[in-house]
mmCIF file with all atom_site columns, C-alpha atoms in Angstrom:
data_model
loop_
_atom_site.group_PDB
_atom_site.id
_atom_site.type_symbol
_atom_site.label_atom_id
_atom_site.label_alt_id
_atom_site.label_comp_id
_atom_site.label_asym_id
_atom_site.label_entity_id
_atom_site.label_seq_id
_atom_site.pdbx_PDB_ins_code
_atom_site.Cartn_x
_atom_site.Cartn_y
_atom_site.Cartn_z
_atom_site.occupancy
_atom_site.B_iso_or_equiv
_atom_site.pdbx_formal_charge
_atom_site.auth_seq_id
_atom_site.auth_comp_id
_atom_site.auth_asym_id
_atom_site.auth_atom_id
_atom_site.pdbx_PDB_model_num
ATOM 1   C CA . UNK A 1 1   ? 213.554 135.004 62.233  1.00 48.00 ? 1   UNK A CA 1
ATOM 2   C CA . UNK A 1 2   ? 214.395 139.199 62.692  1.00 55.00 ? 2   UNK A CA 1
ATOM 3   C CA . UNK A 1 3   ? 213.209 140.770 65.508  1.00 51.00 ? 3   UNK A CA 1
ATOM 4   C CA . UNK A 1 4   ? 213.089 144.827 64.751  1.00 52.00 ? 4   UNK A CA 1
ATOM 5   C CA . UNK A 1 5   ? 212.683 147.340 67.250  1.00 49.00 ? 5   UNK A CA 1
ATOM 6   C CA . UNK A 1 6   ? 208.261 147.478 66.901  1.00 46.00 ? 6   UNK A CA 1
ATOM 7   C CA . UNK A 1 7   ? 208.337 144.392 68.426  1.00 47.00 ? 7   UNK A CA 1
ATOM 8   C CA . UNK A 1 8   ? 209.109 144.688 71.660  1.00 44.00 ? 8   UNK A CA 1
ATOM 9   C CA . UNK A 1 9   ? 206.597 147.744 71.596  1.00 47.00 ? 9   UNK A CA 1
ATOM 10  C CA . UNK A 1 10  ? 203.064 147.196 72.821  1.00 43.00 ? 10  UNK A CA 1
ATOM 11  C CA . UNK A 1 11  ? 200.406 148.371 70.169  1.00 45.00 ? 11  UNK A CA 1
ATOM 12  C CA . UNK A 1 12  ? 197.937 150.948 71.652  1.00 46.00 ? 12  UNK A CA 1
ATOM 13  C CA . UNK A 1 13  ? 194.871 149.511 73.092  1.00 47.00 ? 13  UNK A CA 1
ATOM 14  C CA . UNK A 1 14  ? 192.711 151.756 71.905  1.00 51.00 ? 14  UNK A CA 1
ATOM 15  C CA . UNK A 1 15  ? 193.700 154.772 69.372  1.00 47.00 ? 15  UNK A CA 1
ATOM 16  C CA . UNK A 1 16  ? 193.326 158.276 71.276  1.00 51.00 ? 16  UNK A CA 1
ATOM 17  C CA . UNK A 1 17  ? 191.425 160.821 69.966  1.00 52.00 ? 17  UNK A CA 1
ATOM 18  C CA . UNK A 1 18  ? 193.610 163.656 68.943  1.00 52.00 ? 18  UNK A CA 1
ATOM 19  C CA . UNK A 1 19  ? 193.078 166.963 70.476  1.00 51.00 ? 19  UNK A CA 1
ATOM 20  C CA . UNK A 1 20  ? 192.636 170.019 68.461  1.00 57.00 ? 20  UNK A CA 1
ATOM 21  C CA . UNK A 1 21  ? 196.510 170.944 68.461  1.00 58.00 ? 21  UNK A CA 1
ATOM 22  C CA . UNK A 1 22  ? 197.675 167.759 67.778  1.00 65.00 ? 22  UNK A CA 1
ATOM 23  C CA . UNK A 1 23  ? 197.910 166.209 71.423  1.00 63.00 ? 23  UNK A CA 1
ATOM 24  C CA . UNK A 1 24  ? 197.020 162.899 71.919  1.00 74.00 ? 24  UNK A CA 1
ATOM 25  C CA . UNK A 1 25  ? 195.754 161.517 75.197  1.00 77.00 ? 25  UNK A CA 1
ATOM 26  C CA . UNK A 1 26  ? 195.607 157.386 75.664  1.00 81.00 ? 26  UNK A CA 1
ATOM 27  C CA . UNK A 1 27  ? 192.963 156.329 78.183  1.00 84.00 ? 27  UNK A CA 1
ATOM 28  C CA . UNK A 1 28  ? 195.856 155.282 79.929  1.00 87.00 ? 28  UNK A CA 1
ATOM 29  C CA . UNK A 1 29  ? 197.219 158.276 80.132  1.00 85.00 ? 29  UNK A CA 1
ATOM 30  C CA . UNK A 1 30  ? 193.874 159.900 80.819  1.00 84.00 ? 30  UNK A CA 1
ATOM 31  C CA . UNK A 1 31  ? 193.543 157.412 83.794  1.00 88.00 ? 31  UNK A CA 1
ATOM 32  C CA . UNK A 1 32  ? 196.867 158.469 85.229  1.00 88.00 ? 32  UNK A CA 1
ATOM 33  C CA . UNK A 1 33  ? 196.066 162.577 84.841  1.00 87.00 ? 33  UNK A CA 1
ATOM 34  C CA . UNK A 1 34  ? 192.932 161.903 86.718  1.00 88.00 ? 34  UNK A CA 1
ATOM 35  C CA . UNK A 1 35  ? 194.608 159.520 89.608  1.00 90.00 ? 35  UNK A CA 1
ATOM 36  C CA . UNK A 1 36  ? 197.627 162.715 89.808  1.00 89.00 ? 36  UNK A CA 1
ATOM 37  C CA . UNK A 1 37  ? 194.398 165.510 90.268  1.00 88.00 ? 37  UNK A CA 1
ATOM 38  C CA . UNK A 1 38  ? 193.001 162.839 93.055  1.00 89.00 ? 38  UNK A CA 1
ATOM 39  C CA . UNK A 1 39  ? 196.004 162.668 95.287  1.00 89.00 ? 39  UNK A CA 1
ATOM 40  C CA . UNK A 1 40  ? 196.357 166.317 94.235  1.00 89.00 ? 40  UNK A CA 1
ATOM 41  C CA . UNK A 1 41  ? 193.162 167.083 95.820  1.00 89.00 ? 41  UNK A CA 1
ATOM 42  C CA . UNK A 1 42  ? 193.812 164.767 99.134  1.00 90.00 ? 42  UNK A CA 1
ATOM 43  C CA . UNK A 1 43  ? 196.981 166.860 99.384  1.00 86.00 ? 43  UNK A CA 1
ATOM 44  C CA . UNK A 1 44  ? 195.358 170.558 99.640  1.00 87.00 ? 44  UNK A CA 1
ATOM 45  C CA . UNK A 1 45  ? 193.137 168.769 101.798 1.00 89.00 ? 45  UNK A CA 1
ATOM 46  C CA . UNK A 1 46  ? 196.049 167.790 104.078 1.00 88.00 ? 46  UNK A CA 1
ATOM 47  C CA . UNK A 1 47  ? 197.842 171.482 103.641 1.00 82.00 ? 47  UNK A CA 1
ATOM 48  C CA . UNK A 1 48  ? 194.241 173.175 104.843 1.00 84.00 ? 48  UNK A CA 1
ATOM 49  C CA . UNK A 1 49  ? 193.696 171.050 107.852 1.00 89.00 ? 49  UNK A CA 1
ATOM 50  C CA . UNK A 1 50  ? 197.701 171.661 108.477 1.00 83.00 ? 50  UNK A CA 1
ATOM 51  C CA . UNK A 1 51  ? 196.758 175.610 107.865 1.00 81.00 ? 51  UNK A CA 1
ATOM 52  C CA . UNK A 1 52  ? 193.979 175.518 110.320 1.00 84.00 ? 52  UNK A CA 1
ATOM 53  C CA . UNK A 1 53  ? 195.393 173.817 112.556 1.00 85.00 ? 53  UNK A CA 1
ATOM 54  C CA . UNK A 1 54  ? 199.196 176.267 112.316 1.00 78.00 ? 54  UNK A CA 1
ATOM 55  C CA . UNK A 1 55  ? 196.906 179.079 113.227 1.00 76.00 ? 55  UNK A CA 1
ATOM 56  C CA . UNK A 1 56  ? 194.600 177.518 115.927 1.00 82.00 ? 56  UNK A CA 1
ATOM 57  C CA . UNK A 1 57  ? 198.504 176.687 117.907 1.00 79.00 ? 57  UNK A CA 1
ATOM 58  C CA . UNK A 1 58  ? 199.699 180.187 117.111 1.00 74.00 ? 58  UNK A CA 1
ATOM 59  C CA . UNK A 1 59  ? 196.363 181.611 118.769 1.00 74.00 ? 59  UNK A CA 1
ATOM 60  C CA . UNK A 1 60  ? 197.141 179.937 121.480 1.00 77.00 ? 60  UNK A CA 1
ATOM 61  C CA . UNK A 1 61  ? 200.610 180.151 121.998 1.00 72.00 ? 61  UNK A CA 1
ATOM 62  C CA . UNK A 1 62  ? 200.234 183.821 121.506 1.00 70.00 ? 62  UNK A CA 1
ATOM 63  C CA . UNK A 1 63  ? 196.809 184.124 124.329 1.00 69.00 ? 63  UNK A CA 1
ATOM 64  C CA . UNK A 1 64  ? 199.335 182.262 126.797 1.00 72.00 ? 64  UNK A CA 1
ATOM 65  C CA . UNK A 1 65  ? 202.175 184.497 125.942 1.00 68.00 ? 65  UNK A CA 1
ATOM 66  C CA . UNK A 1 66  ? 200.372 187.892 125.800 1.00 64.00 ? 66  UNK A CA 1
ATOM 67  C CA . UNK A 1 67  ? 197.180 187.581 127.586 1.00 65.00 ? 67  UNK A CA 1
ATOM 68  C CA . UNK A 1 68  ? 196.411 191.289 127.100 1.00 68.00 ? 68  UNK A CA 1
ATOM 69  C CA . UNK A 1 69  ? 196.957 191.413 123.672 1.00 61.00 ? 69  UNK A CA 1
ATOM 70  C CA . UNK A 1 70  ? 199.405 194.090 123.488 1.00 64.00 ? 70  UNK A CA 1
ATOM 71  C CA . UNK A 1 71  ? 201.677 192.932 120.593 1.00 66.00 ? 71  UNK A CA 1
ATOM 72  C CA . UNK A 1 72  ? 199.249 190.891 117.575 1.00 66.00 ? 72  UNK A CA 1
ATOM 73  C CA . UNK A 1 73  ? 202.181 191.658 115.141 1.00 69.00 ? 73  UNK A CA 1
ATOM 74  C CA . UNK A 1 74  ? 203.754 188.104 116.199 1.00 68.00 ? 74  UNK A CA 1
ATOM 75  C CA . UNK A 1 75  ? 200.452 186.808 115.561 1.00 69.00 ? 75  UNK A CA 1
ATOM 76  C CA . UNK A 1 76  ? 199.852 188.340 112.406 1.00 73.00 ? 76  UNK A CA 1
ATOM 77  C CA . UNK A 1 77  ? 203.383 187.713 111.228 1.00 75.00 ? 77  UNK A CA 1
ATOM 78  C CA . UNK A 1 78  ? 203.037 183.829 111.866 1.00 71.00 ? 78  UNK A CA 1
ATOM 79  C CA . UNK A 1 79  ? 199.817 183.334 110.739 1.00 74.00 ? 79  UNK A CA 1
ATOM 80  C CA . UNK A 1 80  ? 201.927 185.115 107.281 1.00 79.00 ? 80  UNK A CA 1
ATOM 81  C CA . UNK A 1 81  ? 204.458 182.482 107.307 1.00 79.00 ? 81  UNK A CA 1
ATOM 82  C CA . UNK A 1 82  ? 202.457 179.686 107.587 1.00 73.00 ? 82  UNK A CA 1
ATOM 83  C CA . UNK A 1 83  ? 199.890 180.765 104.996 1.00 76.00 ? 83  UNK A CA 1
ATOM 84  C CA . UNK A 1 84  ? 203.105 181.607 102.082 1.00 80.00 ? 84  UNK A CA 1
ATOM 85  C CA . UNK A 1 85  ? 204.593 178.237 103.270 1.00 81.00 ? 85  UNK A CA 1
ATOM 86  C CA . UNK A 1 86  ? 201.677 175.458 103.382 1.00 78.00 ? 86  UNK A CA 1
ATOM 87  C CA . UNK A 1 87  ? 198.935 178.165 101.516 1.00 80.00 ? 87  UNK A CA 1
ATOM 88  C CA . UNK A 1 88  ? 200.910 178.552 98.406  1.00 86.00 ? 88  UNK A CA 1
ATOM 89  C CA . UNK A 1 89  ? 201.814 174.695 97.226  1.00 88.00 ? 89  UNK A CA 1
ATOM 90  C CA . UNK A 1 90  ? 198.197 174.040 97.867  1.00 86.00 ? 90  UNK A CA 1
ATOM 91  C CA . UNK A 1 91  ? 197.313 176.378 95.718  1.00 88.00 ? 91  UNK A CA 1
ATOM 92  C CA . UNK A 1 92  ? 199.514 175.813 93.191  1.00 91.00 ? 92  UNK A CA 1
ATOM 93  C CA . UNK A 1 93  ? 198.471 172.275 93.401  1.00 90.00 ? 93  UNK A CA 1
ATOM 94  C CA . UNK A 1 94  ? 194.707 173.207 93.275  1.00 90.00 ? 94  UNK A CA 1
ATOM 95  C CA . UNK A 1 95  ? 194.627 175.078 90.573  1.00 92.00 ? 95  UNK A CA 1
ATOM 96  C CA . UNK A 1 96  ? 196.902 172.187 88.429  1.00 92.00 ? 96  UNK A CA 1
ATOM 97  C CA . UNK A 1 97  ? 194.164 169.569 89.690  1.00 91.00 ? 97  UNK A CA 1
ATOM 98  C CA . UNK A 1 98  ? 190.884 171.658 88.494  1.00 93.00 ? 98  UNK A CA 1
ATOM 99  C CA . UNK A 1 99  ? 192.486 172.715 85.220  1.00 92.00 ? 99  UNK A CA 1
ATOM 100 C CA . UNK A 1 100 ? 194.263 169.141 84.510  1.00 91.00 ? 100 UNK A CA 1
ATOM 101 C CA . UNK A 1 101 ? 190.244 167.742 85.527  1.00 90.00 ? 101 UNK A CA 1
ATOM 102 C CA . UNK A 1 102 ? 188.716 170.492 83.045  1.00 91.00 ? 102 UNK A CA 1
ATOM 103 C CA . UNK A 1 103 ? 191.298 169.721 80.579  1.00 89.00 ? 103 UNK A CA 1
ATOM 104 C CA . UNK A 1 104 ? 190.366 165.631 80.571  1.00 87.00 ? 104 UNK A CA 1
ATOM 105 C CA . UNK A 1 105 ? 186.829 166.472 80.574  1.00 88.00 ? 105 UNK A CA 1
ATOM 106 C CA . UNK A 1 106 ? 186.412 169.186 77.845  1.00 87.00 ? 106 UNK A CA 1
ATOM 107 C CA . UNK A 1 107 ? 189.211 167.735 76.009  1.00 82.00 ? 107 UNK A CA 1
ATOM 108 C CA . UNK A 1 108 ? 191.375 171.329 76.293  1.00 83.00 ? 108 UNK A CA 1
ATOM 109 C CA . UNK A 1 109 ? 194.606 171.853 75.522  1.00 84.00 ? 109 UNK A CA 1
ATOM 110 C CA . UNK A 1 110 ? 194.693 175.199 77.131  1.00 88.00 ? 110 UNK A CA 1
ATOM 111 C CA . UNK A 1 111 ? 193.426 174.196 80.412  1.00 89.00 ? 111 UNK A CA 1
ATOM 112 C CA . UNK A 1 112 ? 196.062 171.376 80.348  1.00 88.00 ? 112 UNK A CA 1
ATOM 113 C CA . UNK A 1 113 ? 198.634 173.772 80.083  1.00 90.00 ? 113 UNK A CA 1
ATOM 114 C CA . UNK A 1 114 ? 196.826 176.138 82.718  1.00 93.00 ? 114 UNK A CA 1
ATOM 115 C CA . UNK A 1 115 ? 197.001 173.396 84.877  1.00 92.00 ? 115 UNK A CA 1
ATOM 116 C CA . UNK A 1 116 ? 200.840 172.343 83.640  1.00 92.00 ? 116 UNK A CA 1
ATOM 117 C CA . UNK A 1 117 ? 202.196 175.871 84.309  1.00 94.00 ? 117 UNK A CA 1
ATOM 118 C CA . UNK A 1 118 ? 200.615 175.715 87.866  1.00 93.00 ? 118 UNK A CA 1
ATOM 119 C CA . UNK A 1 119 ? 202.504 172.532 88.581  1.00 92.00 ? 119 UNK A CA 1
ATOM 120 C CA . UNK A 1 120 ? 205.648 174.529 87.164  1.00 94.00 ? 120 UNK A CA 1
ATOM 121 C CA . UNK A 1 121 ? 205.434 176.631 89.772  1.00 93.00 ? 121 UNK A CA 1
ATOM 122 C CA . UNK A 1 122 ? 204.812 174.376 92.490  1.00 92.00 ? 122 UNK A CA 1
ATOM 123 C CA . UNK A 1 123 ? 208.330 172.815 92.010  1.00 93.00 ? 123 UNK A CA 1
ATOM 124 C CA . UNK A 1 124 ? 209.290 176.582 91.036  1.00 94.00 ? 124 UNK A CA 1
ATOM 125 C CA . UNK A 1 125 ? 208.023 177.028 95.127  1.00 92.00 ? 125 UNK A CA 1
ATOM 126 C CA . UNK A 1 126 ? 209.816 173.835 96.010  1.00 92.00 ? 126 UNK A CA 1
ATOM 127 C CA . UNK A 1 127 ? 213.167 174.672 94.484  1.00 94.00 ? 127 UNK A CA 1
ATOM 128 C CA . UNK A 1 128 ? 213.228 178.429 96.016  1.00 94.00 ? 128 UNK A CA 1
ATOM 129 C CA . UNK A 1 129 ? 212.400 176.801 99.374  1.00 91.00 ? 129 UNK A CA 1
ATOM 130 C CA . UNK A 1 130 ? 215.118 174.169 99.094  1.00 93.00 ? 130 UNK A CA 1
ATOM 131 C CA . UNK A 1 131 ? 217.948 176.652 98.257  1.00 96.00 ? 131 UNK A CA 1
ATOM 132 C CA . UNK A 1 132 ? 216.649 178.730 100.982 1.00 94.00 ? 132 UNK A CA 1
ATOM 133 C CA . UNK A 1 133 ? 216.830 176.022 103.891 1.00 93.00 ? 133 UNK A CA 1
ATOM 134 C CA . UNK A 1 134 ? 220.389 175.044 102.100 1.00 96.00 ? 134 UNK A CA 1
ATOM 135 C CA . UNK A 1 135 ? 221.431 178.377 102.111 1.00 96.00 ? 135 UNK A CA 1
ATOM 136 C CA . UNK A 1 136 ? 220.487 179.068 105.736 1.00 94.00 ? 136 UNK A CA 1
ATOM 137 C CA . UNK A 1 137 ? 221.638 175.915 106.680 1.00 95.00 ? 137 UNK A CA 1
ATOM 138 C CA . UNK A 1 138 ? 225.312 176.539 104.667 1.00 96.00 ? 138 UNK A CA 1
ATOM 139 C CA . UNK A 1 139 ? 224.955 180.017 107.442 1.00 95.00 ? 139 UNK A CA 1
ATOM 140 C CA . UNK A 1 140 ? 224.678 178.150 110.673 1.00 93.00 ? 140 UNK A CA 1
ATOM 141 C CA . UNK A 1 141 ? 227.172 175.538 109.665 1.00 94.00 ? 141 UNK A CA 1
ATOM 142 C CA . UNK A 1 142 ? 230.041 178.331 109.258 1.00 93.00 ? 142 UNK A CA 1
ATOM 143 C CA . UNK A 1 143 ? 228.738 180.534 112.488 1.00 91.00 ? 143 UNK A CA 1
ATOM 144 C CA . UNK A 1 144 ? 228.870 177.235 114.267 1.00 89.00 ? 144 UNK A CA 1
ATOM 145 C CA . UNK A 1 145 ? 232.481 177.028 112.720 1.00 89.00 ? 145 UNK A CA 1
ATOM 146 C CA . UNK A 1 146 ? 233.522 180.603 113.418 1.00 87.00 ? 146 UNK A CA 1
ATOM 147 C CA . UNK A 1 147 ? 231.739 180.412 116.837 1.00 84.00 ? 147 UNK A CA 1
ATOM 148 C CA . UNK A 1 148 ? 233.754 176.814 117.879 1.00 81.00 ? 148 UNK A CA 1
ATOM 149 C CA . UNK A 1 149 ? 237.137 177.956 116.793 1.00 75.00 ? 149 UNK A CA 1
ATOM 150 C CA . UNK A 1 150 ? 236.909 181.088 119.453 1.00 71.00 ? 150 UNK A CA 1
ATOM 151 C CA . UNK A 1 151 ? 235.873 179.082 121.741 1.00 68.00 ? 151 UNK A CA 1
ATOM 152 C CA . UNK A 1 152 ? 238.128 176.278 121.723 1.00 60.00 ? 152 UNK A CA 1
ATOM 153 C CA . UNK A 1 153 ? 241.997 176.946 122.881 1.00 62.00 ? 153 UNK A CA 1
ATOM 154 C CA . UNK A 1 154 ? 244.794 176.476 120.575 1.00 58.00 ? 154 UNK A CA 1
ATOM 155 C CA . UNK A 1 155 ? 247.213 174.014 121.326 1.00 54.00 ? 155 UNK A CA 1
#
């Protein structure tokens, strides 16, 4: 007896419903787009509470530091950093989880992609940051290279 190539593929369990451009989505696949937008969802939670918490220890650090209040800028400035560097994933993240949930529920292909092109630039975010810390890190390693070869006498 053949064997051919359909057989080692499982049938569907249940045809999906196409979407209006075509776009089919399993309840499998359904199940997994709506277990992504729940961990989604527990991870802004985590980057908010991280937020709050990044600006509660820079209000502090900066009342022990400057009692008087005399330079806010480094307080401002921080509170800056930490909202572009934990602020913007989560929202990038939010808004894929709402439109990915919209899209599931009112069976939208446009709010899938919303919600696609906002997890685009979440890794978009990710990348930029990764080349950054390599590129910085790339800097230190060859001033620590330059710096170590003055230091250190020649034979």
């Amino acid at each position: 007896m053949e064997t051919s190539e359909n057989d080692f593929i499982a049938p569907d369990p249940e045809p999906a419903a196409p979407l209006k451009s075509g776009l089919r989505i399993t309840p499998e696949l359904g199940a997994y787009l709506r277990e992504i937008s729940v961990w989604t969802f527990i991870f802004i939670g985590i980057s908010a509470f991280f937020f709050v918490l990044t600006v509660i220890q820079n209000y502090f650090n900066y009342t022990q530091i400057d009692p008087e209040h005399e330079n806010i800028g480094s307080l401002l400035n921080s509170t800056i950093l930490g909202l572009l560097l934990i602020g913007m994933p989560g929202w990038f993240a939010y808004q894929f989880a709402i439109n990915v949930r919209k899209g599931l529920q009112s069976e939208s292909p446009a709010a899938m992609e919303k919600g696609f092109q906002n997890l685009r630039g979440l890794y978009v975010f990710f990348g930029i940051m990764t080349i950054l810390y390599l590129g910085i890190l790339l800097l230190a390693f060859v001033v620590a290279i330059t710096f170590s070869r003055q230091i250190t006498p020649m034979g």
